[in-house]
PDB file of C-alpha atoms and ligand atoms in Angstrom:
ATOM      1  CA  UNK A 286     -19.634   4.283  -4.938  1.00  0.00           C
ATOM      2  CA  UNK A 287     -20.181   7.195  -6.798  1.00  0.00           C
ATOM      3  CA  UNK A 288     -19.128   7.574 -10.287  1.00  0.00           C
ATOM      4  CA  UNK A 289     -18.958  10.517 -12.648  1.00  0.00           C
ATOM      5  CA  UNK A 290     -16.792   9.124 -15.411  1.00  0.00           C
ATOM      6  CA  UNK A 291     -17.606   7.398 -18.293  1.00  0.00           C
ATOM      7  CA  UNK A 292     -16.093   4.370 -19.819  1.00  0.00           C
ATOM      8  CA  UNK A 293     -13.936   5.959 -21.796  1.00  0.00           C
ATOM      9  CA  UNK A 294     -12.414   8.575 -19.605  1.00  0.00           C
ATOM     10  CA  UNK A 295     -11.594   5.794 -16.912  1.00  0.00           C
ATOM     11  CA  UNK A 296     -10.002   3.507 -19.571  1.00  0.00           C
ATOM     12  CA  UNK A 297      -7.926   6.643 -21.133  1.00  0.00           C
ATOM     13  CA  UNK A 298      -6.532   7.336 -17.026  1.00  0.00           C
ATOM     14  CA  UNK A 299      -5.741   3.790 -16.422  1.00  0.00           C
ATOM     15  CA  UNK A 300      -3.257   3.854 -19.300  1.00  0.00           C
ATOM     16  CA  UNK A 301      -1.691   7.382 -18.371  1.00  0.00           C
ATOM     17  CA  UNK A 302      -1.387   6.106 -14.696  1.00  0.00           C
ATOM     18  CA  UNK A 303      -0.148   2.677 -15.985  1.00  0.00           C
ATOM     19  CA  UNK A 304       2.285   4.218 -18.419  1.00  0.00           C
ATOM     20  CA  UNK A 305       3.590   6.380 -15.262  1.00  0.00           C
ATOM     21  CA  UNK A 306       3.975   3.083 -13.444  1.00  0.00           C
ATOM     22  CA  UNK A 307       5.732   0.754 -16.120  1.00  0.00           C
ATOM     23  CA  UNK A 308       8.012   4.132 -17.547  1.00  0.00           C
ATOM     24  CA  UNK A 309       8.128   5.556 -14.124  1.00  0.00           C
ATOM     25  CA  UNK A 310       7.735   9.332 -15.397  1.00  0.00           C
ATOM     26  CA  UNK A 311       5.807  11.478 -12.968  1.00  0.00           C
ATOM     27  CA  UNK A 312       2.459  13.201 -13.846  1.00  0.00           C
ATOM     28  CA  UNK A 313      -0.412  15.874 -13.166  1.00  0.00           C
ATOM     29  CA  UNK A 314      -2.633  15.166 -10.481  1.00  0.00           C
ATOM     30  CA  UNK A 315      -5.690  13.264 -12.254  1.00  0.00           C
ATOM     31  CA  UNK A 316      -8.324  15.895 -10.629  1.00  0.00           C
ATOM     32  CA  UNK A 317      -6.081  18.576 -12.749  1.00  0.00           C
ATOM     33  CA  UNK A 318      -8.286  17.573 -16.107  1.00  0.00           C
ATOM     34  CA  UNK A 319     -11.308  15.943 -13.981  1.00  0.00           C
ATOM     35  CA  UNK A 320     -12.163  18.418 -10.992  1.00  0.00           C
ATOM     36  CA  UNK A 321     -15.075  16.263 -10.719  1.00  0.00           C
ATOM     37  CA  UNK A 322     -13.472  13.150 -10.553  1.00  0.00           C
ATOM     38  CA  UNK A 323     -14.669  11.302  -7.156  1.00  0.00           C
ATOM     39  CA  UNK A 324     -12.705   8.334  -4.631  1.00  0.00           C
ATOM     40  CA  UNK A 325     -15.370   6.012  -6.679  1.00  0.00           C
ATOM     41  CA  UNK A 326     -13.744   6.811  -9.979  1.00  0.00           C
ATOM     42  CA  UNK A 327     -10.454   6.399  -8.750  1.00  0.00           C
ATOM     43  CA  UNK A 328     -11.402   3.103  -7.994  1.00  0.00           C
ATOM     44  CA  UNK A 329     -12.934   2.611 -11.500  1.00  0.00           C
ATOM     45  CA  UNK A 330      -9.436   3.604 -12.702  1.00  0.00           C
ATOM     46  CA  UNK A 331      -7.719   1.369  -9.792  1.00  0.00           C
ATOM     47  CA  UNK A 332      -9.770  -1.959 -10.900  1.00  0.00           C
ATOM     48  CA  UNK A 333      -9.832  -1.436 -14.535  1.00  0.00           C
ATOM     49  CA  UNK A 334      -5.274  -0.931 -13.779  1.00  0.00           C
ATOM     50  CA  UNK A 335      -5.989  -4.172 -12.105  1.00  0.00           C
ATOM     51  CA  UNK A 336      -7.775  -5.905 -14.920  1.00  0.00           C
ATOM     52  CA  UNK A 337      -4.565  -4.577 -17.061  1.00  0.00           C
ATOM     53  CA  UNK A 338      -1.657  -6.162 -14.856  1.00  0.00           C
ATOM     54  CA  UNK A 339      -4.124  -9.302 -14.757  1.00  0.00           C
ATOM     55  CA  UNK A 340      -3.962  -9.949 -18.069  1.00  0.00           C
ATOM     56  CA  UNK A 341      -0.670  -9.396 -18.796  1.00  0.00           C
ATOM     57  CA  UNK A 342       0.537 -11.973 -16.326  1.00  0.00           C
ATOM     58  CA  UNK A 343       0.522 -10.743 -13.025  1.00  0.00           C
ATOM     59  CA  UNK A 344      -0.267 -12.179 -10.258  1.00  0.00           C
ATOM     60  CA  UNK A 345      -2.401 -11.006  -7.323  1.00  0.00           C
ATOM     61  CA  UNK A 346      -1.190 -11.599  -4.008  1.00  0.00           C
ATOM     62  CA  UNK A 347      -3.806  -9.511  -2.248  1.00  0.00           C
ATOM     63  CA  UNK A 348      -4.067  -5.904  -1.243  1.00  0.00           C
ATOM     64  CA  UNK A 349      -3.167  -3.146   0.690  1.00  0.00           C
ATOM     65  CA  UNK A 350      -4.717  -0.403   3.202  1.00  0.00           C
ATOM     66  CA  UNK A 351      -2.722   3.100   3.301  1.00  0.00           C
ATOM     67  CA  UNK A 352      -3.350   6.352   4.947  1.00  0.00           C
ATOM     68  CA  UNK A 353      -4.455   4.338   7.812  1.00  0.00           C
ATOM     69  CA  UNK A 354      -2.176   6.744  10.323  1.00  0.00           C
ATOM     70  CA  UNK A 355      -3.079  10.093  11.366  1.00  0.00           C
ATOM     71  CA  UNK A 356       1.084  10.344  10.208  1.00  0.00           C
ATOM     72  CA  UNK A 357       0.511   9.684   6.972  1.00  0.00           C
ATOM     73  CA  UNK A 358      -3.030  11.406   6.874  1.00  0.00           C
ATOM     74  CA  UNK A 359      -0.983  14.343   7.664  1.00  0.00           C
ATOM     75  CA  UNK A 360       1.890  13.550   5.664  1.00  0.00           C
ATOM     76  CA  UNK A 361      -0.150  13.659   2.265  1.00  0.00           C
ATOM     77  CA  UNK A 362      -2.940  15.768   3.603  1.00  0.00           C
ATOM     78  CA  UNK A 363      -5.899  13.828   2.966  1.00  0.00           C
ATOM     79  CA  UNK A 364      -8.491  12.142   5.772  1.00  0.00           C
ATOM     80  CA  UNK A 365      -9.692   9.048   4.410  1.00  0.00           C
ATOM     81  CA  UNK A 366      -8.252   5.330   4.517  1.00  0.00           C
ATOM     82  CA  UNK A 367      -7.678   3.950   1.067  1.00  0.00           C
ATOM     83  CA  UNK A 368      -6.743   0.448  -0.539  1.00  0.00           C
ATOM     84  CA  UNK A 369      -4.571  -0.915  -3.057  1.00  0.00           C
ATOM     85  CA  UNK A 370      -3.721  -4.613  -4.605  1.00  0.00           C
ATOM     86  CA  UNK A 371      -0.685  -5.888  -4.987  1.00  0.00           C
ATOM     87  CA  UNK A 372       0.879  -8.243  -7.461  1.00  0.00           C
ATOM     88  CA  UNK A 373       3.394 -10.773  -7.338  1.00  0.00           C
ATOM     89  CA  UNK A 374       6.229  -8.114  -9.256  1.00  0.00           C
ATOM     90  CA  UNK A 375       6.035  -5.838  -6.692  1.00  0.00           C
ATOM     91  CA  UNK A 376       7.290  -8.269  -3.772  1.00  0.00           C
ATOM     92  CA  UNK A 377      11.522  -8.103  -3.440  1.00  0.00           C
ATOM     93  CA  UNK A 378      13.009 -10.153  -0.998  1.00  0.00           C
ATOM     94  CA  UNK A 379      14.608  -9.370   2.068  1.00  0.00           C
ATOM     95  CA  UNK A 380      18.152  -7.721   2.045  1.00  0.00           C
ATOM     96  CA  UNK A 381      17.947  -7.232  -1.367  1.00  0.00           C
ATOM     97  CA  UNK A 382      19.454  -4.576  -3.536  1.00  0.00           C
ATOM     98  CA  UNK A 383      16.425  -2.610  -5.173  1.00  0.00           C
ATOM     99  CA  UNK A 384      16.539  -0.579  -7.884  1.00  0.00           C
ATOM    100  CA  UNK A 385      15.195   3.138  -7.799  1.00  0.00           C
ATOM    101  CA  UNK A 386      15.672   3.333 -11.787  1.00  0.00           C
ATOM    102  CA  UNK A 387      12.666   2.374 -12.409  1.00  0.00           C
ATOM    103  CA  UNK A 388      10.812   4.179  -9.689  1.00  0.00           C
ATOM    104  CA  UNK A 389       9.449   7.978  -9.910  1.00  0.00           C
ATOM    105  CA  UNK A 390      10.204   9.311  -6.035  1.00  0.00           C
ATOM    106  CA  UNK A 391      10.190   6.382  -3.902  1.00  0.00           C
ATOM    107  CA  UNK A 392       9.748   6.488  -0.371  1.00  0.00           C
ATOM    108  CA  UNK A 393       9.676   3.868   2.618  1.00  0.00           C
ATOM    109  CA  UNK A 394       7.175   3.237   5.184  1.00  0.00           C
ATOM    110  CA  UNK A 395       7.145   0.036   8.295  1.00  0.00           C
ATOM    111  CA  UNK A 396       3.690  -1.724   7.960  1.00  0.00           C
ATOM    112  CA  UNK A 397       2.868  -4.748  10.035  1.00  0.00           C
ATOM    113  CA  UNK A 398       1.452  -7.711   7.359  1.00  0.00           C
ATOM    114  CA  UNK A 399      -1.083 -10.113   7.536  1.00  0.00           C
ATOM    115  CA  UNK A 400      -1.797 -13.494   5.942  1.00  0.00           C
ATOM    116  CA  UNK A 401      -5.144 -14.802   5.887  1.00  0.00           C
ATOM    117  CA  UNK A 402      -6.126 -18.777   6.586  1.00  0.00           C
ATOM    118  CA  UNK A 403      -9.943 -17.835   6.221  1.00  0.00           C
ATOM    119  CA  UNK A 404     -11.398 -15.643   3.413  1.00  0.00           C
ATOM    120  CA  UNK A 405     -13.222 -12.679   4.767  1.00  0.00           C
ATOM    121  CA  UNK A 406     -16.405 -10.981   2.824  1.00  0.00           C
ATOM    122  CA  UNK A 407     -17.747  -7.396   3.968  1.00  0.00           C
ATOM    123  CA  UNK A 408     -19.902  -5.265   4.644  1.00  0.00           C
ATOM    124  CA  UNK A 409     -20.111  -5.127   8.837  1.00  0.00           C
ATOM    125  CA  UNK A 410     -16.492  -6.881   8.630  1.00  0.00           C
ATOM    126  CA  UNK A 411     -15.036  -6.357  12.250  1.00  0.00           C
ATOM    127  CA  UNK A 412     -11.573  -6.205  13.734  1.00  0.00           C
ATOM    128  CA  UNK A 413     -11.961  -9.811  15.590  1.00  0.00           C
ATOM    129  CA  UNK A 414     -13.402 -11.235  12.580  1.00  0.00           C
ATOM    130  CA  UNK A 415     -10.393 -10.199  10.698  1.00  0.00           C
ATOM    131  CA  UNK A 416      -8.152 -11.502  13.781  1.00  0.00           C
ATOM    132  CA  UNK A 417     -10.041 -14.890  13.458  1.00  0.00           C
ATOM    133  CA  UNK A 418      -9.063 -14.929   9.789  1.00  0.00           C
ATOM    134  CA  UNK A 419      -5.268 -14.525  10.457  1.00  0.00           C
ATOM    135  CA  UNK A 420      -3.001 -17.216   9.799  1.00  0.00           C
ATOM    136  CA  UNK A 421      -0.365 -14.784  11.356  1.00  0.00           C
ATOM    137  CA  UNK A 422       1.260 -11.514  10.857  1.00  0.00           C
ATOM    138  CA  UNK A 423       4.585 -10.073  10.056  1.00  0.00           C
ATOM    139  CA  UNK A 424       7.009  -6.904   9.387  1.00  0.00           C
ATOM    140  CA  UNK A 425       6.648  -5.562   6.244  1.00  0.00           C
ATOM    141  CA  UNK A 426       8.178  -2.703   4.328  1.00  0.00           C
ATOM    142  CA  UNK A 427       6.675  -1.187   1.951  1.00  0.00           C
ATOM    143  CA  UNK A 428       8.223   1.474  -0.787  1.00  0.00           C
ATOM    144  CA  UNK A 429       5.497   3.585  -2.580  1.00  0.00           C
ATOM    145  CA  UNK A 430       6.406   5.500  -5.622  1.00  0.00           C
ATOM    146  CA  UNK A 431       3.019   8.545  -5.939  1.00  0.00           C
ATOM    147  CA  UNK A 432       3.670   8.863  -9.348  1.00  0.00           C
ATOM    148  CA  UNK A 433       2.035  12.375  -9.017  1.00  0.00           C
ATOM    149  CA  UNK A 434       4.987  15.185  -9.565  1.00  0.00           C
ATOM    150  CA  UNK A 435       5.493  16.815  -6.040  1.00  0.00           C
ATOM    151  CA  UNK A 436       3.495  14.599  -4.402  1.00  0.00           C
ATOM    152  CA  UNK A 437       0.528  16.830  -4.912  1.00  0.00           C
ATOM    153  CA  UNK A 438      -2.371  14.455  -5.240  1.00  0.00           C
ATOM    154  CA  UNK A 439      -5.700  14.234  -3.678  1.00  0.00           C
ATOM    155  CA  UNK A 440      -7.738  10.808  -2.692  1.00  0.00           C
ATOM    156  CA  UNK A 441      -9.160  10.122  -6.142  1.00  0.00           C
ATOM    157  CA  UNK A 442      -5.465  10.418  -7.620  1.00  0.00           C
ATOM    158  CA  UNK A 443      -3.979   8.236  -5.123  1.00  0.00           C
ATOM    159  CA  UNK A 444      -6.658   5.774  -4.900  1.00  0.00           C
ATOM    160  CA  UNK A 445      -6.651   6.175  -9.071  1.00  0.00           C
ATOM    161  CA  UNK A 446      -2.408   5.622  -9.334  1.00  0.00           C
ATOM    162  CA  UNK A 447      -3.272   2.150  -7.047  1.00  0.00           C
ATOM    163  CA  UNK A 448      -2.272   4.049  -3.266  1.00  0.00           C
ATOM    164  CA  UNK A 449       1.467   4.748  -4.486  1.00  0.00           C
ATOM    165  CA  UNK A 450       1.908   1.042  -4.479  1.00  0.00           C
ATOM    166  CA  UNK A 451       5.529  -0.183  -6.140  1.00  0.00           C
ATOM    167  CA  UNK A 452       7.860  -2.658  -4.536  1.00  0.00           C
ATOM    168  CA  UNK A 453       7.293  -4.481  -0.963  1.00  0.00           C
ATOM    169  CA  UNK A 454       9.473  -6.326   0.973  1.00  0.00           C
ATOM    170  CA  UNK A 455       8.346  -8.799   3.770  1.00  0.00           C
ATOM    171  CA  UNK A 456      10.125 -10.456   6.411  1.00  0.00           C
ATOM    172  CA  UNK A 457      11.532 -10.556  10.069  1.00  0.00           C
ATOM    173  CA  UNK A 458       9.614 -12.878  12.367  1.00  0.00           C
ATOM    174  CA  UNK A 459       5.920 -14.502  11.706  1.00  0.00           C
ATOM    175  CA  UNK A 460       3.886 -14.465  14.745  1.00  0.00           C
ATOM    176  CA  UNK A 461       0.200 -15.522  15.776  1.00  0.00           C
ATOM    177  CA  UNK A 462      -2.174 -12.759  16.544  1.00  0.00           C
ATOM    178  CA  UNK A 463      -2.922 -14.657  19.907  1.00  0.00           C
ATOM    179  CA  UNK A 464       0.705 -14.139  21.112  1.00  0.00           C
ATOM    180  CA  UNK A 465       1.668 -11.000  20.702  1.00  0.00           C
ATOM    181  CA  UNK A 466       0.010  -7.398  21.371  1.00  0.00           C
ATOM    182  CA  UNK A 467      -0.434  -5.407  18.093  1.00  0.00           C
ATOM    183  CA  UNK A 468      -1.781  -2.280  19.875  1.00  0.00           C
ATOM    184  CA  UNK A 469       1.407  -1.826  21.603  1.00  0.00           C
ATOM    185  CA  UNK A 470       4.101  -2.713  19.601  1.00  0.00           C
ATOM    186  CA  UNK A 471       6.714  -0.283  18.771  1.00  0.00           C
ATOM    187  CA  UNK A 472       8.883   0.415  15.230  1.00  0.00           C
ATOM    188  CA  UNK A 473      11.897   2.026  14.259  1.00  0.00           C
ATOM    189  CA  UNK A 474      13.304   2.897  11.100  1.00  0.00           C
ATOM    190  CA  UNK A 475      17.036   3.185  10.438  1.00  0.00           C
ATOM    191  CA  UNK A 476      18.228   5.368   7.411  1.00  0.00           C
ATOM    192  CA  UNK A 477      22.303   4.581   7.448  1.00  0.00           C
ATOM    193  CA  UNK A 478      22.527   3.690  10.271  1.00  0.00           C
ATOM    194  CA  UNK A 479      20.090   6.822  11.400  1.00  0.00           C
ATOM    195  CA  UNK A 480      16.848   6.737  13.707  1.00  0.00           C
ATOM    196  CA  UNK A 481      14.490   8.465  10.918  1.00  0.00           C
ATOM    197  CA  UNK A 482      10.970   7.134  12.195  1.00  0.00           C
ATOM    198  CA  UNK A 483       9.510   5.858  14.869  1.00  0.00           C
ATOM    199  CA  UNK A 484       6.180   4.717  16.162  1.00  0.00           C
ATOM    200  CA  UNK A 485       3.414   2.303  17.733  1.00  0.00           C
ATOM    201  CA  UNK A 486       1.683   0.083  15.449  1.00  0.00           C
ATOM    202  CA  UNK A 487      -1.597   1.486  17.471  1.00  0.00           C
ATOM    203  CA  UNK A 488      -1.223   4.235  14.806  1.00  0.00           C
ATOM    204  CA  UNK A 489      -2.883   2.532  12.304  1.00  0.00           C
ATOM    205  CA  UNK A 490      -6.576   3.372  13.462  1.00  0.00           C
ATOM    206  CA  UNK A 491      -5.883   2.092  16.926  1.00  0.00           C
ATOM    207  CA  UNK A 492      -5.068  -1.606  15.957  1.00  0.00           C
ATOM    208  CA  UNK A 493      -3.731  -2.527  12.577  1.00  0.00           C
ATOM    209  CA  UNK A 494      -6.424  -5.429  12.183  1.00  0.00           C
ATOM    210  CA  UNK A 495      -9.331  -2.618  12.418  1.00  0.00           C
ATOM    211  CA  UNK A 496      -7.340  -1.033   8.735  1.00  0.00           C
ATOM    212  CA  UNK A 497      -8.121  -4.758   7.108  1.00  0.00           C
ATOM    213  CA  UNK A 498     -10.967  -4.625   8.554  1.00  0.00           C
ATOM    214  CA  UNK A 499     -11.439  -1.047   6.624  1.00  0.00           C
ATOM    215  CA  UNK A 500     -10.483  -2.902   3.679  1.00  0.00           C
ATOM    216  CA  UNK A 501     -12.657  -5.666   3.745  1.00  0.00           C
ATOM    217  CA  UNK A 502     -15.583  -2.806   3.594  1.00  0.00           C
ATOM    218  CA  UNK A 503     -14.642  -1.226   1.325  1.00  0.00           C
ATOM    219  CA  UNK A 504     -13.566  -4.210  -1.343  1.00  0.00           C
ATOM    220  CA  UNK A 505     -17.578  -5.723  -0.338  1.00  0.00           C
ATOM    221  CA  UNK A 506     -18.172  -1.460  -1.770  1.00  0.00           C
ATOM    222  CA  UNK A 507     -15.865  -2.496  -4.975  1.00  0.00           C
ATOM    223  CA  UNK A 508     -18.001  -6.262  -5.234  1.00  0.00           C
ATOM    224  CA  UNK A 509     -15.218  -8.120  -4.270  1.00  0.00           C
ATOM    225  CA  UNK A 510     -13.835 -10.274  -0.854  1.00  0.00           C
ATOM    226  CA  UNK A 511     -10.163 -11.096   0.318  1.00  0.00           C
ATOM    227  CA  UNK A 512      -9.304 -14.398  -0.184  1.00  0.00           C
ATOM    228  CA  UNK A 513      -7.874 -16.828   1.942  1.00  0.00           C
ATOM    229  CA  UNK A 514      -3.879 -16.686   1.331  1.00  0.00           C
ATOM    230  CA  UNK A 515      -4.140 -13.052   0.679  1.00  0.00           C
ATOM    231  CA  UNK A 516      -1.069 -11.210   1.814  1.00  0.00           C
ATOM    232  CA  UNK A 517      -2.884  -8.039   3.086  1.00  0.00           C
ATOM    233  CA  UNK A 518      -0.616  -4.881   4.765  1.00  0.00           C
ATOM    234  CA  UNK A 519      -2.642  -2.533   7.244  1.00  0.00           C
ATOM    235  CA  UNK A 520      -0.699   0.732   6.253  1.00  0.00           C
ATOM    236  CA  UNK A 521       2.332   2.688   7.222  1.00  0.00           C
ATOM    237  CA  UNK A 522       2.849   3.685  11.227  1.00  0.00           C
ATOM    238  CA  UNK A 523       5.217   5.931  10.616  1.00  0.00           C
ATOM    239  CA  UNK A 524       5.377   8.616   7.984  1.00  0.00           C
ATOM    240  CA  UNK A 525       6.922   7.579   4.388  1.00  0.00           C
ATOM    241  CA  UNK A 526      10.873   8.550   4.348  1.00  0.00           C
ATOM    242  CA  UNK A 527      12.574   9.270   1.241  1.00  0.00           C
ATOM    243  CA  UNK A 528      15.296   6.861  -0.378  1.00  0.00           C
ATOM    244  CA  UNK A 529      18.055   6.747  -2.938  1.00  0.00           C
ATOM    245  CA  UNK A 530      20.789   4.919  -4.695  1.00  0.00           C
ATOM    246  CA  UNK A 531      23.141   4.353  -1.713  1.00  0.00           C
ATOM    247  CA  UNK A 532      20.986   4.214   1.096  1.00  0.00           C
ATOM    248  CA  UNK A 533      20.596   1.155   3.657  1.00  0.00           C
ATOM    249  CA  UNK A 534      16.866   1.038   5.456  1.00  0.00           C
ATOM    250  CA  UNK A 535      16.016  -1.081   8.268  1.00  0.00           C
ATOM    251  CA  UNK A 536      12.849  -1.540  10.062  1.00  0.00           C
ATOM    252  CA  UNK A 537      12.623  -2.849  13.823  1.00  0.00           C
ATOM    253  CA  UNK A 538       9.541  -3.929  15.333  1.00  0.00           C
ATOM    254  CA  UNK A 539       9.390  -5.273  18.731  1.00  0.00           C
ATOM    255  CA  UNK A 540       8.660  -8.987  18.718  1.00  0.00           C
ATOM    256  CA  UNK A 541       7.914  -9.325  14.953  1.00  0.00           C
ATOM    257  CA  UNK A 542      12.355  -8.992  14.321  1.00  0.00           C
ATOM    258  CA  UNK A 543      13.664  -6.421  11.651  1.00  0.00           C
ATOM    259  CA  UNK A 544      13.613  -5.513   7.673  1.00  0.00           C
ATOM    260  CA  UNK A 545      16.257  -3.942   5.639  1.00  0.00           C
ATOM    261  CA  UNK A 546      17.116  -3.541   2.207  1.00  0.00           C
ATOM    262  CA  UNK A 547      19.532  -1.041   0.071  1.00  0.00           C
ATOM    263  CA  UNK A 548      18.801   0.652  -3.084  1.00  0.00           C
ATOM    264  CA  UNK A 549      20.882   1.118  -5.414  1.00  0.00           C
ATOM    265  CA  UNK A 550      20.431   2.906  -9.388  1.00  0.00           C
TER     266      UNK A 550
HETATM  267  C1  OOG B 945      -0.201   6.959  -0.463  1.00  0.00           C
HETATM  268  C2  OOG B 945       0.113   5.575   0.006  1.00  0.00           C
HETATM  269  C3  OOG B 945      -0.418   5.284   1.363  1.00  0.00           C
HETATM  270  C4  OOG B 945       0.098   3.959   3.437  1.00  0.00           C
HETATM  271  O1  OOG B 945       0.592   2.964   3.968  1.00  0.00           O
HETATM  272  O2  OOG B 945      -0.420   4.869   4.090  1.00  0.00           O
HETATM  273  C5  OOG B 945       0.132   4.049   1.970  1.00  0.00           C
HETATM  274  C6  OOG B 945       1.052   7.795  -0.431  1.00  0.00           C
HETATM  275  O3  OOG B 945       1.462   8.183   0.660  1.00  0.00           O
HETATM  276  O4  OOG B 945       1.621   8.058  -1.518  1.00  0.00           O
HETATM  277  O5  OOG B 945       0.625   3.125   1.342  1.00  0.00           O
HETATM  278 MG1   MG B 946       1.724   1.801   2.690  1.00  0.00          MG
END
């Protein structure tokens, strides 16, 4: 990857983003102060974020691929898949009450989920070796928080602020791979009791296995691999919708059962 900032400069945007994150304040777009700033210093940022969390306790769970969908492409106006990890304080369980207090302008998005028996190690990582690799998949939820004010941001800002990541909620019905078609299968989002989304989970770069597949790639780019036991979610198939205190979200995907969650102050 190509980087343009120093040591310095990437250690003095990991603590704005991560101060934006733990305070939940919104800021300038990263590329405001460093128009040079490239998707390979983001992920400098990203890792060194990582390194942070890591040390104070977190956990790693595994990672995430977003703007895997030509919705959300389009949605946030950029063209190119990113990834994020996530950590053990972002997961909430299911039907849970989540808080928006401590959240900048959260939004929800359905994502189908895999967890891996087998670790997998890029580059050349392929959509059937990532199937091969599955333990088995489920519905997921996730709510990013782009902690960029008016959601204007550009890849190196995203991929910088860790791809919007916040809170996740798993759940519904595991399935095998082998059982069930993931090019095909349909989700709907309920706002209170509202259809606000829906969509095939053959948005997500025509299969969502083919986004960790992305991901592998691109963590082999970063020096790393997916473990096995990583929980690993292939990006949103519908756009992002926004939530707050009050509101009652529930995701339905066909075979894979449903989602839902409130939020509250
Ligand atoms: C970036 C997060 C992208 C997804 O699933 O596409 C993402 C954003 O929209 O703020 O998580
Ligand atoms: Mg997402």
């Amino acid at each position: 990857m190509n980087l343009t900032l120093g040591r310095e400069d990437v250690v003095r945007l990991c603590e704005r983003v991560e101060g934006a994150q733990t305070r939940a304040y919104a800021i300038l777009k990263l590329t405001d102060e460093y128009p040079g700033m490239t998707i390979g210093d983001g992920y400098a940022v990203q890792m060194a974020l990582r390194q942070r969390f890591l040390a104070q306790g977190h956990k790693q769970v595994g990672w995430k691929a977003g703007l895997t969908s030509k919705a959300k492409m389009i949605q946030m106006g950029v063209n190119v898949p990113s990834i994020g990890f996530l950590t053990d304080r972002m997961a909430r369980p299911e039907n849970s009450a989540i808080s928006t207090a401590d959240l900048v302008h959260p939004r929800v998005e359905c994502e189908v989920a895999f967890v891996m028996k087998k670790a997998l190690q890029g580059p050349g990582c392929t959509r059937q070796d990532v199937l091969d690799a599955t333990d088995y998949v489920l519905p997921a939820v996730e709510i990013i928080d782009s902690r960029f004010s008016g959601f204007k941001f550009d890849l190196p800002s995203v991929v910088a602020d860790n791809g919007s990541s916040a809170r996740f909620v798993g759940g519904g019905r595991a399935r095998y791979v082998e059982d069930i078609d993931l090019t095909t299968l349909g989700v709907v989002m309920e706002k209170n009791g509202e259809l606000v989304a829906m969509a095939a989970s053959a948005a997500v770069l025509g299969h969502p296995a083919e986004a960790i597949a992305m991901l592998v790639n691109i963590l082999a780019e970063l020096g790393e691999g997916l473990p096995a036991g990583s929980f690993v979610m292939s990006g949103g198939i519908t756009e992002a919708i926004a939530v707050k205190p009050g509101d009652n979200v529930i995701a339905r995907f066909q075979a894979l059962g449903s989602v839902s969650m409130r939020f509250v102050e």
